[in-house]
Amino acid sequence: MKNDKIKVFLAAPRGFCAGVDRAIEIVKKSLNKYGSPVYVRHEIVHNKHVVESLKKIGAIFVEELDEIEDKTRPVIFSAHGVPKSVSENASNLKMTYVDATCPLVSKVHREAENIKKQGMHILLIGHKNHPEVIGTMGQLPKGSIDLIESAEDAHNYINISNKKLAYITQTTLSVDDTKEIIEVLKSKFPDIYEPKKEDICYATTNRQEAVKKIASKCEMFFVIGSRNSSNSVRLVEVAKKNGSKSAELIHSESEIPFSQIKNCKTIGISSGASAPEILVTEFIEELKKQFTIDIEEVEITRENITFKVPGKLN
């Protein structure tokens, strides 16, 4: 029985970004062109729902190329990007590969190469072991890039290279946390070289801004996304930091905390850049079974960016 009225603030933009759309399209078009199976190295995007739906139409997911038994089949590299050694290995194995790296991640890769050519030493602000960070660090010879994960790391960093320093960042970081790290680096190394345009992508920035706009009005905040999705986890942190009493990630194994929601008059909802809108719809449908809800979508900007798929798939 519906027993409570709840106001739902729905953040916009939310969900799929252009890089994720493109990566999923690349898998589908590769299946159309080459037939099934096609292999995908690493989750194409960090979302179980997306991965499972692509498996159903003939995609096989592996972590490394040596897991692929039939090397005559094509392999797709995920949206997060891969170290150069992976594409070199695929070429040596004479494999057909399609690179689904998000163009905004590729931009950071090119930036790293250009900075290295100018003789500078690179600091990458990002999260250790995230596939995007592994891919970016793998664009250059070992030792060319040092990872900075926190303001504390920045504060303790010693430049033993004796070269001028430059920084680049992972594309899916918290805008505010990154700003703090950059401020520490700039005060410690006043002549540090910075990217002409910041590396955190438009989609990450927009989703965080949309959450900031409504967080303080929400007693609870829910972000639909995966546990290994950096941008989804950051949205939970942003909601907490910006005034929501509690915020949590709703992933594939989550139980919806109805007993807590019952005590709320207002809740907020957003979704990470790799979460399909159907998951938001399903979450709202579950709420409707228990509560009378009034939804207000709060849109801070309209996104109309699209990225083309590689020409060889058309």
PDB file of C-alpha atoms in Angstrom, residues 14-308:
ATOM      1  CA  ARG A  14      22.576  11.944 -16.057  1.00  0.00           C
ATOM      2  CA  GLY A  15      23.415   8.553 -17.535  1.00  0.00           C
ATOM      3  CA  PHE A  16      25.104   7.772 -20.834  1.00  0.00           C
ATOM      4  CA  CYS A  17      27.686  10.186 -22.197  1.00  0.00           C
ATOM      5  CA  ALA A  18      28.828  10.403 -25.826  1.00  0.00           C
ATOM      6  CA  GLY A  19      31.898   8.205 -25.202  1.00  0.00           C
ATOM      7  CA  VAL A  20      29.779   5.417 -23.709  1.00  0.00           C
ATOM      8  CA  ASP A  21      27.185   5.669 -26.501  1.00  0.00           C
ATOM      9  CA  ARG A  22      29.982   5.396 -29.056  1.00  0.00           C
ATOM     10  CA  ALA A  23      31.638   2.407 -27.352  1.00  0.00           C
ATOM     11  CA  ILE A  24      28.372   0.424 -27.213  1.00  0.00           C
ATOM     12  CA  GLU A  25      27.641   1.339 -30.849  1.00  0.00           C
ATOM     13  CA  ILE A  26      31.138   0.078 -31.813  1.00  0.00           C
ATOM     14  CA  VAL A  27      30.402  -3.353 -30.290  1.00  0.00           C
ATOM     15  CA  LYS A  28      27.026  -3.568 -32.068  1.00  0.00           C
ATOM     16  CA  LYS A  29      28.437  -2.430 -35.426  1.00  0.00           C
ATOM     17  CA  SER A  30      31.381  -4.843 -35.091  1.00  0.00           C
ATOM     18  CA  LEU A  31      28.927  -7.709 -34.549  1.00  0.00           C
ATOM     19  CA  ASN A  32      26.987  -6.586 -37.652  1.00  0.00           C
ATOM     20  CA  LYS A  33      30.146  -6.395 -39.729  1.00  0.00           C
ATOM     21  CA  TYR A  34      32.136  -9.405 -38.497  1.00  0.00           C
ATOM     22  CA  GLY A  35      29.379 -11.647 -37.085  1.00  0.00           C
ATOM     23  CA  SER A  36      29.649 -13.213 -33.660  1.00  0.00           C
ATOM     24  CA  PRO A  37      31.579 -13.682 -31.572  1.00  0.00           C
ATOM     25  CA  VAL A  38      33.574 -10.509 -31.224  1.00  0.00           C
ATOM     26  CA  TYR A  39      35.813 -10.189 -28.197  1.00  0.00           C
ATOM     27  CA  VAL A  40      35.958  -7.167 -25.911  1.00  0.00           C
ATOM     28  CA  ARG A  41      39.017  -6.578 -23.751  1.00  0.00           C
ATOM     29  CA  HIS A  42      37.791  -5.466 -20.318  1.00  0.00           C
ATOM     30  CA  GLU A  43      34.196  -4.319 -19.684  1.00  0.00           C
ATOM     31  CA  ILE A  44      33.359  -2.027 -22.626  1.00  0.00           C
ATOM     32  CA  VAL A  45      31.940   0.410 -20.043  1.00  0.00           C
ATOM     33  CA  HIS A  46      31.575  -0.132 -16.320  1.00  0.00           C
ATOM     34  CA  ASN A  47      28.020  -1.399 -16.153  1.00  0.00           C
ATOM     35  CA  LYS A  48      26.817  -4.973 -15.661  1.00  0.00           C
ATOM     36  CA  HIS A  49      23.479  -4.355 -17.425  1.00  0.00           C
ATOM     37  CA  VAL A  50      25.294  -3.106 -20.555  1.00  0.00           C
ATOM     38  CA  VAL A  51      27.825  -5.958 -20.497  1.00  0.00           C
ATOM     39  CA  GLU A  52      25.112  -8.621 -20.089  1.00  0.00           C
ATOM     40  CA  SER A  53      22.999  -7.171 -22.932  1.00  0.00           C
ATOM     41  CA  LEU A  54      26.039  -7.223 -25.272  1.00  0.00           C
ATOM     42  CA  LYS A  55      26.893 -10.806 -24.266  1.00  0.00           C
ATOM     43  CA  LYS A  56      23.413 -11.835 -25.386  1.00  0.00           C
ATOM     44  CA  ILE A  57      24.086 -10.616 -28.935  1.00  0.00           C
ATOM     45  CA  GLY A  58      27.501 -12.253 -29.287  1.00  0.00           C
ATOM     46  CA  ALA A  59      30.168 -10.268 -27.418  1.00  0.00           C
ATOM     47  CA  ILE A  60      32.659 -12.214 -25.301  1.00  0.00           C
ATOM     48  CA  PHE A  61      34.451 -10.272 -22.576  1.00  0.00           C
ATOM     49  CA  VAL A  62      38.050 -11.040 -21.613  1.00  0.00           C
ATOM     50  CA  GLU A  63      40.616  -9.276 -19.455  1.00  0.00           C
ATOM     51  CA  GLU A  64      43.660 -10.041 -21.625  1.00  0.00           C
ATOM     52  CA  LEU A  65      44.294 -10.955 -25.270  1.00  0.00           C
ATOM     53  CA  ASP A  66      45.822 -14.344 -24.386  1.00  0.00           C
ATOM     54  CA  GLU A  67      42.375 -15.484 -23.156  1.00  0.00           C
ATOM     55  CA  ILE A  68      41.103 -15.280 -26.752  1.00  0.00           C
ATOM     56  CA  GLU A  69      41.296 -18.764 -28.234  1.00  0.00           C
ATOM     57  CA  ASP A  70      40.324 -17.868 -31.789  1.00  0.00           C
ATOM     58  CA  LYS A  71      42.730 -15.081 -32.760  1.00  0.00           C
ATOM     59  CA  THR A  72      41.016 -14.710 -36.160  1.00  0.00           C
ATOM     60  CA  ARG A  73      38.073 -13.017 -34.408  1.00  0.00           C
ATOM     61  CA  PRO A  74      38.097  -9.233 -33.884  1.00  0.00           C
ATOM     62  CA  VAL A  75      38.775  -7.677 -30.491  1.00  0.00           C
ATOM     63  CA  ILE A  76      37.474  -4.331 -29.228  1.00  0.00           C
ATOM     64  CA  PHE A  77      39.337  -2.188 -26.701  1.00  0.00           C
ATOM     65  CA  SER A  78      37.138  -0.621 -24.017  1.00  0.00           C
ATOM     66  CA  ALA A  79      36.160   3.045 -23.704  1.00  0.00           C
ATOM     67  CA  HIS A  80      38.699   3.502 -20.887  1.00  0.00           C
ATOM     68  CA  GLY A  81      41.673   3.144 -23.232  1.00  0.00           C
ATOM     69  CA  VAL A  82      44.551   0.654 -23.223  1.00  0.00           C
ATOM     70  CA  PRO A  83      48.327   0.806 -22.857  1.00  0.00           C
ATOM     71  CA  LYS A  84      50.200   0.919 -26.181  1.00  0.00           C
ATOM     72  CA  SER A  85      51.569  -2.556 -25.452  1.00  0.00           C
ATOM     73  CA  VAL A  86      48.048  -4.002 -25.887  1.00  0.00           C
ATOM     74  CA  SER A  87      47.525  -2.698 -29.436  1.00  0.00           C
ATOM     75  CA  GLU A  88      51.134  -3.667 -30.304  1.00  0.00           C
ATOM     76  CA  ASN A  89      50.461  -7.174 -28.978  1.00  0.00           C
ATOM     77  CA  ALA A  90      47.249  -7.400 -31.057  1.00  0.00           C
ATOM     78  CA  SER A  91      49.202  -6.341 -34.166  1.00  0.00           C
ATOM     79  CA  ASN A  92      51.931  -8.923 -33.472  1.00  0.00           C
ATOM     80  CA  LEU A  93      49.232 -11.598 -33.169  1.00  0.00           C
ATOM     81  CA  LYS A  94      47.820 -10.333 -36.503  1.00  0.00           C
ATOM     82  CA  MET A  95      44.477  -9.686 -34.817  1.00  0.00           C
ATOM     83  CA  THR A  96      41.825  -7.333 -36.136  1.00  0.00           C
ATOM     84  CA  TYR A  97      41.135  -4.783 -33.428  1.00  0.00           C
ATOM     85  CA  VAL A  98      38.761  -1.861 -33.035  1.00  0.00           C
ATOM     86  CA  ASP A  99      39.655   0.847 -30.540  1.00  0.00           C
ATOM     87  CA  ALA A 100      36.591   2.120 -28.637  1.00  0.00           C
ATOM     88  CA  THR A 101      38.649   4.457 -26.409  1.00  0.00           C
ATOM     89  CA  CYS A 102      36.613   7.575 -25.645  1.00  0.00           C
ATOM     90  CA  PRO A 103      37.954  10.459 -27.786  1.00  0.00           C
ATOM     91  CA  LEU A 104      38.310  12.569 -24.615  1.00  0.00           C
ATOM     92  CA  VAL A 105      40.579   9.900 -23.102  1.00  0.00           C
ATOM     93  CA  SER A 106      42.535   9.714 -26.379  1.00  0.00           C
ATOM     94  CA  LYS A 107      43.014  13.498 -26.091  1.00  0.00           C
ATOM     95  CA  VAL A 108      44.741  12.969 -22.704  1.00  0.00           C
ATOM     96  CA  HIS A 109      46.935  10.244 -24.284  1.00  0.00           C
ATOM     97  CA  ARG A 110      48.062  12.641 -27.038  1.00  0.00           C
ATOM     98  CA  GLU A 111      48.617  15.363 -24.467  1.00  0.00           C
ATOM     99  CA  ALA A 112      50.917  13.034 -22.474  1.00  0.00           C
ATOM    100  CA  GLU A 113      52.942  12.229 -25.598  1.00  0.00           C
ATOM    101  CA  ASN A 114      53.306  15.918 -26.520  1.00  0.00           C
ATOM    102  CA  ILE A 115      54.403  16.873 -22.991  1.00  0.00           C
ATOM    103  CA  LYS A 116      57.014  14.086 -23.012  1.00  0.00           C
ATOM    104  CA  LYS A 117      58.328  15.340 -26.385  1.00  0.00           C
ATOM    105  CA  GLN A 118      58.816  18.756 -24.787  1.00  0.00           C
ATOM    106  CA  GLY A 119      61.121  17.140 -22.221  1.00  0.00           C
ATOM    107  CA  MET A 120      58.867  17.481 -19.184  1.00  0.00           C
ATOM    108  CA  HIS A 121      58.076  14.939 -16.467  1.00  0.00           C
ATOM    109  CA  ILE A 122      54.375  14.106 -16.098  1.00  0.00           C
ATOM    110  CA  LEU A 123      52.195  13.839 -13.013  1.00  0.00           C
ATOM    111  CA  LEU A 124      48.886  12.060 -13.596  1.00  0.00           C
ATOM    112  CA  ILE A 125      46.120  12.874 -11.129  1.00  0.00           C
ATOM    113  CA  GLY A 126      43.960   9.778 -10.911  1.00  0.00           C
ATOM    114  CA  HIS A 127      43.069   6.535  -9.129  1.00  0.00           C
ATOM    115  CA  LYS A 128      45.556   3.676  -9.016  1.00  0.00           C
ATOM    116  CA  ASN A 129      44.537   0.543 -10.934  1.00  0.00           C
ATOM    117  CA  HIS A 130      41.631   2.244 -12.715  1.00  0.00           C
ATOM    118  CA  PRO A 131      41.768   1.021 -16.356  1.00  0.00           C
ATOM    119  CA  GLU A 132      41.884   4.595 -17.666  1.00  0.00           C
ATOM    120  CA  VAL A 133      44.948   5.353 -15.521  1.00  0.00           C
ATOM    121  CA  ILE A 134      46.632   2.096 -16.585  1.00  0.00           C
ATOM    122  CA  GLY A 135      45.943   3.017 -20.227  1.00  0.00           C
ATOM    123  CA  THR A 136      47.254   6.582 -19.904  1.00  0.00           C
ATOM    124  CA  MET A 137      50.415   5.555 -18.024  1.00  0.00           C
ATOM    125  CA  GLY A 138      50.942   2.854 -20.661  1.00  0.00           C
ATOM    126  CA  GLN A 139      51.213   5.411 -23.492  1.00  0.00           C
ATOM    127  CA  LEU A 140      54.791   6.229 -22.482  1.00  0.00           C
ATOM    128  CA  PRO A 141      57.876   4.309 -21.316  1.00  0.00           C
ATOM    129  CA  LYS A 142      57.849   3.221 -17.681  1.00  0.00           C
ATOM    130  CA  GLY A 143      58.907   5.999 -15.317  1.00  0.00           C
ATOM    131  CA  SER A 144      57.686   8.843 -17.590  1.00  0.00           C
ATOM    132  CA  ILE A 145      54.554   9.400 -15.463  1.00  0.00           C
ATOM    133  CA  ASP A 146      54.059   9.492 -11.687  1.00  0.00           C
ATOM    134  CA  LEU A 147      50.590   8.989 -10.202  1.00  0.00           C
ATOM    135  CA  ILE A 148      49.145  11.512  -7.741  1.00  0.00           C
ATOM    136  CA  GLU A 149      46.019  10.221  -5.984  1.00  0.00           C
ATOM    137  CA  SER A 150      45.423  12.870  -3.306  1.00  0.00           C
ATOM    138  CA  ALA A 151      46.326  16.326  -2.031  1.00  0.00           C
ATOM    139  CA  GLU A 152      48.617  14.549   0.437  1.00  0.00           C
ATOM    140  CA  ASP A 153      50.439  12.791  -2.431  1.00  0.00           C
ATOM    141  CA  ALA A 154      50.844  16.191  -4.125  1.00  0.00           C
ATOM    142  CA  HIS A 155      52.182  17.734  -0.927  1.00  0.00           C
ATOM    143  CA  ASN A 156      54.721  14.923  -0.412  1.00  0.00           C
ATOM    144  CA  TYR A 157      55.845  14.672  -4.045  1.00  0.00           C
ATOM    145  CA  ILE A 158      59.552  15.172  -4.660  1.00  0.00           C
ATOM    146  CA  ASN A 159      60.689  15.919  -8.197  1.00  0.00           C
ATOM    147  CA  ILE A 160      63.683  13.647  -8.590  1.00  0.00           C
ATOM    148  CA  SER A 161      63.602  13.930 -12.391  1.00  0.00           C
ATOM    149  CA  ASN A 162      65.004  17.496 -12.277  1.00  0.00           C
ATOM    150  CA  LYS A 163      62.829  18.206 -15.308  1.00  0.00           C
ATOM    151  CA  LYS A 164      60.034  20.746 -15.495  1.00  0.00           C
ATOM    152  CA  LEU A 165      56.790  19.141 -14.279  1.00  0.00           C
ATOM    153  CA  ALA A 166      53.435  18.964 -16.068  1.00  0.00           C
ATOM    154  CA  TYR A 167      50.149  17.483 -14.895  1.00  0.00           C
ATOM    155  CA  ILE A 168      47.296  15.702 -16.642  1.00  0.00           C
ATOM    156  CA  THR A 169      44.214  14.102 -15.094  1.00  0.00           C
ATOM    157  CA  GLN A 170      41.914  11.110 -15.368  1.00  0.00           C
ATOM    158  CA  THR A 171      38.697  12.221 -17.105  1.00  0.00           C
ATOM    159  CA  THR A 172      36.239  10.962 -14.446  1.00  0.00           C
ATOM    160  CA  LEU A 173      37.485  12.576 -11.230  1.00  0.00           C
ATOM    161  CA  SER A 174      35.737  14.759  -8.682  1.00  0.00           C
ATOM    162  CA  VAL A 175      36.053  18.311 -10.006  1.00  0.00           C
ATOM    163  CA  ASP A 176      36.455  19.756  -6.483  1.00  0.00           C
ATOM    164  CA  ASP A 177      38.970  17.177  -5.222  1.00  0.00           C
ATOM    165  CA  THR A 178      41.051  17.591  -8.365  1.00  0.00           C
ATOM    166  CA  LYS A 179      41.020  21.376  -7.963  1.00  0.00           C
ATOM    167  CA  GLU A 180      42.406  20.952  -4.450  1.00  0.00           C
ATOM    168  CA  ILE A 181      45.206  18.652  -5.685  1.00  0.00           C
ATOM    169  CA  ILE A 182      46.086  21.082  -8.499  1.00  0.00           C
ATOM    170  CA  GLU A 183      46.255  23.979  -6.023  1.00  0.00           C
ATOM    171  CA  VAL A 184      48.748  22.028  -3.887  1.00  0.00           C
ATOM    172  CA  LEU A 185      50.865  21.200  -6.952  1.00  0.00           C
ATOM    173  CA  LYS A 186      50.834  24.816  -8.147  1.00  0.00           C
ATOM    174  CA  SER A 187      51.857  26.194  -4.770  1.00  0.00           C
ATOM    175  CA  LYS A 188      54.674  23.635  -4.508  1.00  0.00           C
ATOM    176  CA  PHE A 189      55.802  23.846  -8.150  1.00  0.00           C
ATOM    177  CA  PRO A 190      54.786  27.333  -9.363  1.00  0.00           C
ATOM    178  CA  ASP A 191      56.006  26.737 -12.934  1.00  0.00           C
ATOM    179  CA  ILE A 192      54.170  23.408 -13.392  1.00  0.00           C
ATOM    180  CA  TYR A 193      52.742  23.104 -16.910  1.00  0.00           C
ATOM    181  CA  GLU A 194      48.966  22.673 -17.068  1.00  0.00           C
ATOM    182  CA  PRO A 195      46.678  21.446 -19.852  1.00  0.00           C
ATOM    183  CA  LYS A 196      45.233  24.237 -22.007  1.00  0.00           C
ATOM    184  CA  LYS A 197      41.773  22.794 -21.381  1.00  0.00           C
ATOM    185  CA  GLU A 198      41.048  20.702 -18.325  1.00  0.00           C
ATOM    186  CA  ASP A 199      41.059  16.934 -18.771  1.00  0.00           C
ATOM    187  CA  ILE A 200      37.991  16.104 -16.669  1.00  0.00           C
ATOM    188  CA  CYS A 201      35.372  15.456 -19.319  1.00  0.00           C
ATOM    189  CA  TYR A 202      32.240  17.516 -19.949  1.00  0.00           C
ATOM    190  CA  ALA A 203      29.951  14.633 -18.900  1.00  0.00           C
ATOM    191  CA  THR A 204      31.654  14.116 -15.525  1.00  0.00           C
ATOM    192  CA  THR A 205      31.567  17.864 -14.846  1.00  0.00           C
ATOM    193  CA  ASN A 206      27.909  18.249 -15.890  1.00  0.00           C
ATOM    194  CA  ARG A 207      26.711  15.284 -13.829  1.00  0.00           C
ATOM    195  CA  GLN A 208      28.534  16.558 -10.751  1.00  0.00           C
ATOM    196  CA  GLU A 209      27.130  20.078 -11.206  1.00  0.00           C
ATOM    197  CA  ALA A 210      23.586  18.702 -11.572  1.00  0.00           C
ATOM    198  CA  VAL A 211      23.972  16.693  -8.342  1.00  0.00           C
ATOM    199  CA  LYS A 212      25.379  19.756  -6.520  1.00  0.00           C
ATOM    200  CA  LYS A 213      22.344  21.775  -7.564  1.00  0.00           C
ATOM    201  CA  ILE A 214      19.861  19.470  -5.825  1.00  0.00           C
ATOM    202  CA  ALA A 215      21.867  17.646  -3.107  1.00  0.00           C
ATOM    203  CA  SER A 216      21.074  20.075  -0.285  1.00  0.00           C
ATOM    204  CA  LYS A 217      17.317  19.631  -0.905  1.00  0.00           C
ATOM    205  CA  CYS A 218      17.545  15.843  -0.548  1.00  0.00           C
ATOM    206  CA  GLU A 219      17.397  13.802   2.632  1.00  0.00           C
ATOM    207  CA  MET A 220      18.706  10.787   0.710  1.00  0.00           C
ATOM    208  CA  PHE A 221      20.466  10.671  -2.634  1.00  0.00           C
ATOM    209  CA  PHE A 222      20.712   7.671  -4.951  1.00  0.00           C
ATOM    210  CA  VAL A 223      23.194   7.274  -7.783  1.00  0.00           C
ATOM    211  CA  ILE A 224      22.433   4.448 -10.204  1.00  0.00           C
ATOM    212  CA  GLY A 225      25.727   2.974 -11.382  1.00  0.00           C
ATOM    213  CA  SER A 226      28.391   0.320 -10.878  1.00  0.00           C
ATOM    214  CA  ARG A 227      30.812  -0.023  -7.999  1.00  0.00           C
ATOM    215  CA  ASN A 228      33.793   0.018 -10.367  1.00  0.00           C
ATOM    216  CA  SER A 229      32.522   3.110 -12.216  1.00  0.00           C
ATOM    217  CA  SER A 230      34.701   6.017 -11.110  1.00  0.00           C
ATOM    218  CA  ASN A 231      32.279   8.717 -12.219  1.00  0.00           C
ATOM    219  CA  SER A 232      29.335   7.030 -10.408  1.00  0.00           C
ATOM    220  CA  VAL A 233      31.263   6.699  -7.132  1.00  0.00           C
ATOM    221  CA  ARG A 234      32.318  10.372  -7.420  1.00  0.00           C
ATOM    222  CA  LEU A 235      28.642  11.406  -7.755  1.00  0.00           C
ATOM    223  CA  VAL A 236      27.865   9.762  -4.410  1.00  0.00           C
ATOM    224  CA  GLU A 237      30.738  11.727  -2.808  1.00  0.00           C
ATOM    225  CA  VAL A 238      29.552  14.971  -4.425  1.00  0.00           C
ATOM    226  CA  ALA A 239      26.001  14.476  -3.080  1.00  0.00           C
ATOM    227  CA  LYS A 240      27.336  13.930   0.462  1.00  0.00           C
ATOM    228  CA  LYS A 241      29.702  16.897   0.293  1.00  0.00           C
ATOM    229  CA  ASN A 242      26.994  19.203  -0.987  1.00  0.00           C
ATOM    230  CA  GLY A 243      24.381  18.738   1.675  1.00  0.00           C
ATOM    231  CA  SER A 244      22.513  15.475   1.210  1.00  0.00           C
ATOM    232  CA  LYS A 245      22.131  13.770   4.612  1.00  0.00           C
ATOM    233  CA  SER A 246      22.935  10.408   3.084  1.00  0.00           C
ATOM    234  CA  ALA A 247      23.941   9.209  -0.372  1.00  0.00           C
ATOM    235  CA  GLU A 248      24.455   5.753  -1.778  1.00  0.00           C
ATOM    236  CA  LEU A 249      25.216   3.867  -4.946  1.00  0.00           C
ATOM    237  CA  ILE A 250      22.495   1.611  -6.352  1.00  0.00           C
ATOM    238  CA  HIS A 251      24.295  -1.156  -8.253  1.00  0.00           C
ATOM    239  CA  SER A 252      23.217  -4.506  -9.700  1.00  0.00           C
ATOM    240  CA  GLU A 253      23.170  -6.258  -6.312  1.00  0.00           C
ATOM    241  CA  SER A 254      21.698  -3.399  -4.267  1.00  0.00           C
ATOM    242  CA  GLU A 255      18.575  -3.755  -2.170  1.00  0.00           C
ATOM    243  CA  ILE A 256      16.511  -0.552  -2.261  1.00  0.00           C
ATOM    244  CA  PRO A 257      16.390   0.746   1.350  1.00  0.00           C
ATOM    245  CA  PHE A 258      12.607   1.305   1.462  1.00  0.00           C
ATOM    246  CA  SER A 259      12.516   1.492   5.277  1.00  0.00           C
ATOM    247  CA  GLN A 260      14.898   4.487   5.204  1.00  0.00           C
ATOM    248  CA  ILE A 261      13.219   6.124   2.205  1.00  0.00           C
ATOM    249  CA  LYS A 262       9.940   5.893   4.128  1.00  0.00           C
ATOM    250  CA  ASN A 263      11.315   8.466   6.596  1.00  0.00           C
ATOM    251  CA  CYS A 264      12.134  10.972   3.848  1.00  0.00           C
ATOM    252  CA  LYS A 265      10.078  13.731   2.306  1.00  0.00           C
ATOM    253  CA  THR A 266      12.652  14.407  -0.457  1.00  0.00           C
ATOM    254  CA  ILE A 267      15.133  12.218  -2.295  1.00  0.00           C
ATOM    255  CA  GLY A 268      17.514  12.829  -5.202  1.00  0.00           C
ATOM    256  CA  ILE A 269      18.363  10.531  -8.115  1.00  0.00           C
ATOM    257  CA  SER A 270      21.138  10.614 -10.700  1.00  0.00           C
ATOM    258  CA  SER A 271      23.067   8.019 -12.682  1.00  0.00           C
ATOM    259  CA  GLY A 272      26.654   7.551 -13.778  1.00  0.00           C
ATOM    260  CA  ALA A 273      27.836   8.042 -17.360  1.00  0.00           C
ATOM    261  CA  SER A 274      27.833   4.287 -18.029  1.00  0.00           C
ATOM    262  CA  ALA A 275      24.371   3.566 -16.561  1.00  0.00           C
ATOM    263  CA  PRO A 276      21.505   3.159 -19.053  1.00  0.00           C
ATOM    264  CA  GLU A 277      18.331   5.183 -18.445  1.00  0.00           C
ATOM    265  CA  ILE A 278      16.284   1.975 -18.144  1.00  0.00           C
ATOM    266  CA  LEU A 279      17.910   1.407 -14.726  1.00  0.00           C
ATOM    267  CA  VAL A 280      16.713   4.840 -13.542  1.00  0.00           C
ATOM    268  CA  THR A 281      13.207   4.078 -14.861  1.00  0.00           C
ATOM    269  CA  GLU A 282      13.162   0.697 -13.086  1.00  0.00           C
ATOM    270  CA  PHE A 283      14.307   2.283  -9.812  1.00  0.00           C
ATOM    271  CA  ILE A 284      11.538   4.899 -10.028  1.00  0.00           C
ATOM    272  CA  GLU A 285       8.963   2.159 -10.831  1.00  0.00           C
ATOM    273  CA  GLU A 286      10.003   0.301  -7.671  1.00  0.00           C
ATOM    274  CA  LEU A 287       9.535   3.495  -5.649  1.00  0.00           C
ATOM    275  CA  LYS A 288       6.068   3.974  -7.148  1.00  0.00           C
ATOM    276  CA  LYS A 289       5.004   0.565  -5.825  1.00  0.00           C
ATOM    277  CA  GLN A 290       5.620   1.762  -2.280  1.00  0.00           C
ATOM    278  CA  PHE A 291       5.100   5.516  -2.351  1.00  0.00           C
ATOM    279  CA  THR A 292       3.196   8.291  -4.067  1.00  0.00           C
ATOM    280  CA  ILE A 293       5.940  10.236  -5.771  1.00  0.00           C
ATOM    281  CA  ASP A 294       6.159  13.664  -7.329  1.00  0.00           C
ATOM    282  CA  ILE A 295       9.090  13.935  -9.760  1.00  0.00           C
ATOM    283  CA  GLU A 296      10.823  17.204 -10.595  1.00  0.00           C
ATOM    284  CA  GLU A 297      13.597  16.975 -13.174  1.00  0.00           C
ATOM    285  CA  VAL A 298      16.258  19.644 -12.614  1.00  0.00           C
ATOM    286  CA  GLU A 299      18.265  20.169 -15.795  1.00  0.00           C
ATOM    287  CA  ILE A 300      21.365  22.349 -15.630  1.00  0.00           C
ATOM    288  CA  THR A 301      22.393  22.018 -19.273  1.00  0.00           C
ATOM    289  CA  ARG A 302      21.457  20.158 -22.462  1.00  0.00           C
ATOM    290  CA  GLU A 303      24.133  17.848 -23.871  1.00  0.00           C
ATOM    291  CA  ASN A 304      24.253  17.405 -27.632  1.00  0.00           C
ATOM    292  CA  ILE A 305      27.748  16.006 -28.133  1.00  0.00           C
ATOM    293  CA  THR A 306      28.179  12.905 -30.293  1.00  0.00           C
ATOM    294  CA  PHE A 307      31.303  11.020 -31.359  1.00  0.00           C
ATOM    295  CA  LYS A 308      31.591   9.181 -34.666  1.00  0.00           C
TER     296      LYS A 308
END
